[in-house]
Every structure is written in C-alpha cells, then in structure tokens.
Short mmCIF file of C-alpha atoms in Angstrom, two decimals:
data_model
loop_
_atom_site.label_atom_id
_atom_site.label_comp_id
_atom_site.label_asym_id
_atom_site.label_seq_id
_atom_site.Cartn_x
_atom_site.Cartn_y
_atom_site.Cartn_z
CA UNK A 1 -12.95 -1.68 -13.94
CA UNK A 2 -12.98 -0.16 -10.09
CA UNK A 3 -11.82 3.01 -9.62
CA UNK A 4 -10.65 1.60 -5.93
CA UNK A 5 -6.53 2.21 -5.13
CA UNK A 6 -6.48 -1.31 -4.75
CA UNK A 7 -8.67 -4.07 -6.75
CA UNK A 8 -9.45 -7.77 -6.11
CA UNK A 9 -7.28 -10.85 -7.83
CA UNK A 10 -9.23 -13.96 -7.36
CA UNK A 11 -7.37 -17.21 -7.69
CA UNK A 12 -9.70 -20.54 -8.42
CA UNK A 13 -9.56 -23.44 -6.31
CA UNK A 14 -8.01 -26.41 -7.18
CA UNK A 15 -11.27 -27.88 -8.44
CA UNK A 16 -12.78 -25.93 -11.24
CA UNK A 17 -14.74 -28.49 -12.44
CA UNK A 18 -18.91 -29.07 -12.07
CA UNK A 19 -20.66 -26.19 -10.94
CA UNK A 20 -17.39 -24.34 -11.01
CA UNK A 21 -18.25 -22.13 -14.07
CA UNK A 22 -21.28 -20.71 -12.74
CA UNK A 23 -19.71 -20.19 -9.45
CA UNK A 24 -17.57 -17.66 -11.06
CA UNK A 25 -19.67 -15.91 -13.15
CA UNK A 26 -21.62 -15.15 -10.14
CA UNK A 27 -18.53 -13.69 -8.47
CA UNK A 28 -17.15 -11.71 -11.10
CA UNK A 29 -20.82 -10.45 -11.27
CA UNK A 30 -20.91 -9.45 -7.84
CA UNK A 31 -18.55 -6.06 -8.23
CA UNK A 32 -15.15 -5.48 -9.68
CA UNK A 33 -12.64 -7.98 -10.04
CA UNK A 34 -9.40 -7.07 -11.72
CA UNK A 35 -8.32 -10.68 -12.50
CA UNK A 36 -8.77 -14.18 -12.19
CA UNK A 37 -5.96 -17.10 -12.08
CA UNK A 38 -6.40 -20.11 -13.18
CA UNK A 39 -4.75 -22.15 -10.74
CA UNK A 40 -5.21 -26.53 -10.56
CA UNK A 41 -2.43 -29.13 -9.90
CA UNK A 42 -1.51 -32.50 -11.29
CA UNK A 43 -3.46 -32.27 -14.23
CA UNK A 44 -2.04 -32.67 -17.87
CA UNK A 45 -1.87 -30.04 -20.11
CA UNK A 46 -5.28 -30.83 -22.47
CA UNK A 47 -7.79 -31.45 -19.24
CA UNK A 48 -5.92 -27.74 -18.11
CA UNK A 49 -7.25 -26.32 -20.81
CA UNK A 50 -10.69 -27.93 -21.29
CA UNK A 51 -11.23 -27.10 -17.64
CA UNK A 52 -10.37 -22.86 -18.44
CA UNK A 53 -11.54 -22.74 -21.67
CA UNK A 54 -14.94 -22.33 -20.51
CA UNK A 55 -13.86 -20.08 -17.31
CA UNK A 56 -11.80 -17.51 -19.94
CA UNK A 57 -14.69 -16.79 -21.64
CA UNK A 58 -16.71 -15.85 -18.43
CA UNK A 59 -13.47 -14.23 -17.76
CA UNK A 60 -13.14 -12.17 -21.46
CA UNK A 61 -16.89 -11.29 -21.53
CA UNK A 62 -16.49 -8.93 -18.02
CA UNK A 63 -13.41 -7.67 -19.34
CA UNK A 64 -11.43 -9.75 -16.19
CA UNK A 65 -8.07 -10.17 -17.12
CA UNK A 66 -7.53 -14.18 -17.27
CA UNK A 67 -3.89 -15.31 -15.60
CA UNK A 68 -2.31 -18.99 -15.80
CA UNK A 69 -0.36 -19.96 -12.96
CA UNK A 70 3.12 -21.51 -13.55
CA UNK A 71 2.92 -22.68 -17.05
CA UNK A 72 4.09 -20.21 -19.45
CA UNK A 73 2.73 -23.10 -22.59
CA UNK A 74 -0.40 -23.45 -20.72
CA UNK A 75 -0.88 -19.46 -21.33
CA UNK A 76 0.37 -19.64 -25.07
CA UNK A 77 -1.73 -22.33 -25.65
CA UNK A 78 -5.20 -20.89 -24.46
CA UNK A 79 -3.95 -17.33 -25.48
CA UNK A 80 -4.49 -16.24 -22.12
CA UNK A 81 -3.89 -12.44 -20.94
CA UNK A 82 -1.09 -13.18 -18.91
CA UNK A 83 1.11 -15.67 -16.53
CA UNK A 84 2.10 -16.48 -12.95
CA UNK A 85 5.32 -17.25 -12.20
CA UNK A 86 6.64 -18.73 -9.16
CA UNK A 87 10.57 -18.92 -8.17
CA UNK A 88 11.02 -22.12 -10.28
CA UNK A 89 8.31 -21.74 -13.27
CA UNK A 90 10.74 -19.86 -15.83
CA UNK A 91 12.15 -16.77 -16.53
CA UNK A 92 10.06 -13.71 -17.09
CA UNK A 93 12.44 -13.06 -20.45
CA UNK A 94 11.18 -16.80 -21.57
CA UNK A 95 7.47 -15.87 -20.71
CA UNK A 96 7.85 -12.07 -22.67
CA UNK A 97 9.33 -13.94 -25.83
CA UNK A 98 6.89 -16.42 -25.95
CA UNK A 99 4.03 -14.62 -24.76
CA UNK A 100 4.24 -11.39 -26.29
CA UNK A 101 4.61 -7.66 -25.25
CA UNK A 102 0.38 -7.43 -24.47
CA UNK A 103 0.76 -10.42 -21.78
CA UNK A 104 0.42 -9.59 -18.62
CA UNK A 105 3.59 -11.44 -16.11
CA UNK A 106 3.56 -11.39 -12.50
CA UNK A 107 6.58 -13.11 -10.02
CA UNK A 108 5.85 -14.41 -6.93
CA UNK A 109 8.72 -13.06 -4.67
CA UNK A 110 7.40 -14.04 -1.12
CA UNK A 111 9.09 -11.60 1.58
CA UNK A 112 11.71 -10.34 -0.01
CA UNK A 113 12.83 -6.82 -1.88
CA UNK A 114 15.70 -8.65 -3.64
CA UNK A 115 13.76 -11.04 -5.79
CA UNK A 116 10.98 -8.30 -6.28
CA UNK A 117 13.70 -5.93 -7.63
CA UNK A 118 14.85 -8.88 -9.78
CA UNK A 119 11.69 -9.39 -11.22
CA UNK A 120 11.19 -5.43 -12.01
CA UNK A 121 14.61 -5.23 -13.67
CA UNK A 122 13.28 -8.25 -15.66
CA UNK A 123 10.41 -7.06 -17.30
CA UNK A 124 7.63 -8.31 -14.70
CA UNK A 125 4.03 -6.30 -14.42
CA UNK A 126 3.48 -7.08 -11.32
CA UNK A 127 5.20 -8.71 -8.09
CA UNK A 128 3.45 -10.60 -5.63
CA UNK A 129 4.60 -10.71 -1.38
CA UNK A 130 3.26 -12.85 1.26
CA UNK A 131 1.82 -14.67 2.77
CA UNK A 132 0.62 -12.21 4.93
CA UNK A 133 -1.33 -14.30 7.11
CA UNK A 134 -2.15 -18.30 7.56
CA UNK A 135 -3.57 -19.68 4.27
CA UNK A 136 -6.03 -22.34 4.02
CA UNK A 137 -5.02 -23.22 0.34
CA UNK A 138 -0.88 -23.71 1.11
CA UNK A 139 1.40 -23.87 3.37
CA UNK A 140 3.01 -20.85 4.83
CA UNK A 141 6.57 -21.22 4.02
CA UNK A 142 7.55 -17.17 4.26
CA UNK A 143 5.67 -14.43 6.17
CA UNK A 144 5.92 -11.11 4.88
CA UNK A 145 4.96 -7.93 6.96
CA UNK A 146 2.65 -4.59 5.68
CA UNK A 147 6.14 -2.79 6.06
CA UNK A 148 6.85 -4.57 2.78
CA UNK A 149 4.03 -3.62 0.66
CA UNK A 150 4.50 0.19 2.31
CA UNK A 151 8.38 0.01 1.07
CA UNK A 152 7.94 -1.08 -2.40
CA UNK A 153 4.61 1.32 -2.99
CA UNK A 154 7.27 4.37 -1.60
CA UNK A 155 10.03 3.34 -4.05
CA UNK A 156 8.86 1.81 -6.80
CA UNK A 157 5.84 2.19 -9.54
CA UNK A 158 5.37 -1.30 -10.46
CA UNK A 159 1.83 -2.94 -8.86
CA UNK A 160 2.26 -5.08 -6.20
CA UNK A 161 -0.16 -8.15 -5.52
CA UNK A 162 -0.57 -8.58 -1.59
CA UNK A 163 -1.61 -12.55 -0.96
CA UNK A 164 -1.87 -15.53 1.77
CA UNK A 165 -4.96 -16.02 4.05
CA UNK A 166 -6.44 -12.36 3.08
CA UNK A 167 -9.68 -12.10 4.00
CA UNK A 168 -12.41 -8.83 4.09
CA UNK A 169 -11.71 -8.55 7.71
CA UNK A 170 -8.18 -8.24 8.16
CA UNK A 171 -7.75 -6.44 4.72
CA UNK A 172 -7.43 -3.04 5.69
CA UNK A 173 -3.28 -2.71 7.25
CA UNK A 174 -2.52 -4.19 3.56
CA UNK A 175 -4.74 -1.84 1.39
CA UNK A 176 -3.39 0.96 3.80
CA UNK A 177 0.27 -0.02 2.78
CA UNK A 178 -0.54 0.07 -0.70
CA UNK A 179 -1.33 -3.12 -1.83
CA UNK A 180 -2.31 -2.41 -5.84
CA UNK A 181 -3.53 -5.82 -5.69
CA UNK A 182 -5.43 -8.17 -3.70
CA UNK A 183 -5.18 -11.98 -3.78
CA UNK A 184 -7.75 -14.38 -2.57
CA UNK A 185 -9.08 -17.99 -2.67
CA UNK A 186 -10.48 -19.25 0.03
CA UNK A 187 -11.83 -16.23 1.15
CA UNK A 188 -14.20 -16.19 -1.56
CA UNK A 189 -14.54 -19.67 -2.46
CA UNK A 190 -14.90 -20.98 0.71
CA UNK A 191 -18.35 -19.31 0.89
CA UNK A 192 -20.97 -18.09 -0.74
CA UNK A 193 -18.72 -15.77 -3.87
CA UNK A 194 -21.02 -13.31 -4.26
CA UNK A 195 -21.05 -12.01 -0.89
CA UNK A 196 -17.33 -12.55 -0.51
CA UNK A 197 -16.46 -10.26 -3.30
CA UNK A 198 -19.18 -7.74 -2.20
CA UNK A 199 -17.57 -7.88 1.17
CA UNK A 200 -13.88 -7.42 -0.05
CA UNK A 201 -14.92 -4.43 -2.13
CA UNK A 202 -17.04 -2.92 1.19
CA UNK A 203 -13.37 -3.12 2.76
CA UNK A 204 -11.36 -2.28 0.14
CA UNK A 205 -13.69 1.13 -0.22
CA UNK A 206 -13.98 1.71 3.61
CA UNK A 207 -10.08 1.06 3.91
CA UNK A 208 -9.04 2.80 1.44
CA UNK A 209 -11.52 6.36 2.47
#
C-alpha cells in the first residue's frame, strides 16, 4: 500500500474479457493501486462472475482491494472485499447485513453533501462525488466542483472517492482538495496501463508535495 494522501481506484472497462486479465496485472504491477472495481453491464449473473473470478485473484495476490459495482449478490457470491452502490442499487444497511462488517461499501452521491451525509449516517466507507470533468465511459449527468471534495475533507473523516474524466494531468486541484481517493477508467485503459498508473502516481506524489 502507498503511503500517498491520496491513492488510485481503478475501475475496469466494460469488456474484461480476452487479454483483459493480463492487462491488469500489468497495471496493478506498475505502482500502488488501492482498489479495483469490477464494473460490466448487461451480463447475467454466472458470465459476471466467470469474467472476475480470474481478475480477483490478480486482485487478492497484490493485496488490491476487489469492489463489485451495483450488485450487492454479485459481491456475496464471489466473496468480494466490498460493493459499489449507486442511488438505486440498495441500501447500504442491506449490503452491511448481507455482506458482513469486513466488506468494504462505498455510495455514489454525485454533487451533493446531502446524499453523502446520508450515506455516512448509514454505515458507508467511503462516498464517491463527481463527475468532475467530461467522462469518456458515461454520460455526465451532475458536475461537482473541488469545493466539494475540500468541504467534506474539512468536516468529515470518512474517505472520499473523487471520479469522472480524471486524468494524470488535470489531477492535481482534486488531490489538493483532499480527494482520499482517485477514480479512473479510461484514463488508464484507454492506453498503455502501465504508464497510466505510473503517470497518476508521478501526479498524485508531485501534487500532493
């Protein structure tokens, strides 16, 4: 684990299959990476799994924590370290009972303080804001501003996961606000992985000096 303020949180592209595997190894190889979610669409609940079986154990053998987006039986199912919860994906009471005490449960609250301090007073480990700039994986529905991050860091103890079209270059106002937490995807994918995550821990460390 980094002993950087603020760590990388890689989220997969939708298509972890093929080469996929090896792709990630090499990134989590590269230099730290606090987590990984495992994050595909449309796909029933067995190919899930056969698709991140493979990609926990890459995962579990650096000692990367290994997240499941939105399903909360997806997670109980592979035993995973933890979930993702957007607005509409469950409670985090339903993901603690089934889940456990140990698993890790994050809430995506977008911009706002009011479903962050929801998800705090619910048991959450983490809260995630943003986007903070255009993604190339989704659609920018809500913008959130480096004001946020600064507010909730000031106020509260609980991480917070800064995401949305994050990239090593315009990193810096959001690891400077306090961003625990850094989420990317394209970013890293969208390249060559091992230099992306080199280059996000470069700014991490020369943002955060």
């Amino acid at each position: 684990m980094s002993d950087l303020a603020c760590q990388l949180y890689l989220i997969s592209p939708l298509d972890v299959g093929g080469a996929f595997p090896e792709r990630l190894a090499r990134a989590l190889d590269a230099g730290p990476v606090a987590a990984f979610q495992f994050r595909v669409k449309g796909l029933d609940e067995h190919e899930a799994a056969r698709l991140a079986e493979p990609l926990q154990r890459i995962c579990a053998d650096r000692e990367v924590a290994f997240i499941v987006n939105d399903s909360i039986s997806l997670a109980k199912r592979l035993g995973a370290d933890g979930v993702h919860l957007g607005q509409d994906d469950g409670s985090v009471a339903d993901a603690r009972a089934r889940l456990g005490k140990a698993a890790q449960i994050g809430v995506t609250c977008h911009a706002s303080r009011h479903l962050a301090m929801e998800a705090g007073e619910a048991g959450a480990d983490y809260v995630a804001f943003g986007a903070f700039f255009p993604s190339a994986t989704k659609d920018t529905k809500h913008v959130a501003e480096p004001e946020l991050l600064q507010w909730w860091a000031r106020l509260f103890e609980l991480p917070c996961v800064a995401i949305g079209g994050i990239t090593a270059a315009n990193c810096r106002p959001l690891v400077q606000a306090g961003a625990d937490f850094l989420a990317v995807s394209h970013a890293v994918w969208g390249g060559d992985e091992a230099a992306g995550v080199r280059a996000f821990n470069e700014a991490i460390a020369r943002a955060a000096g």
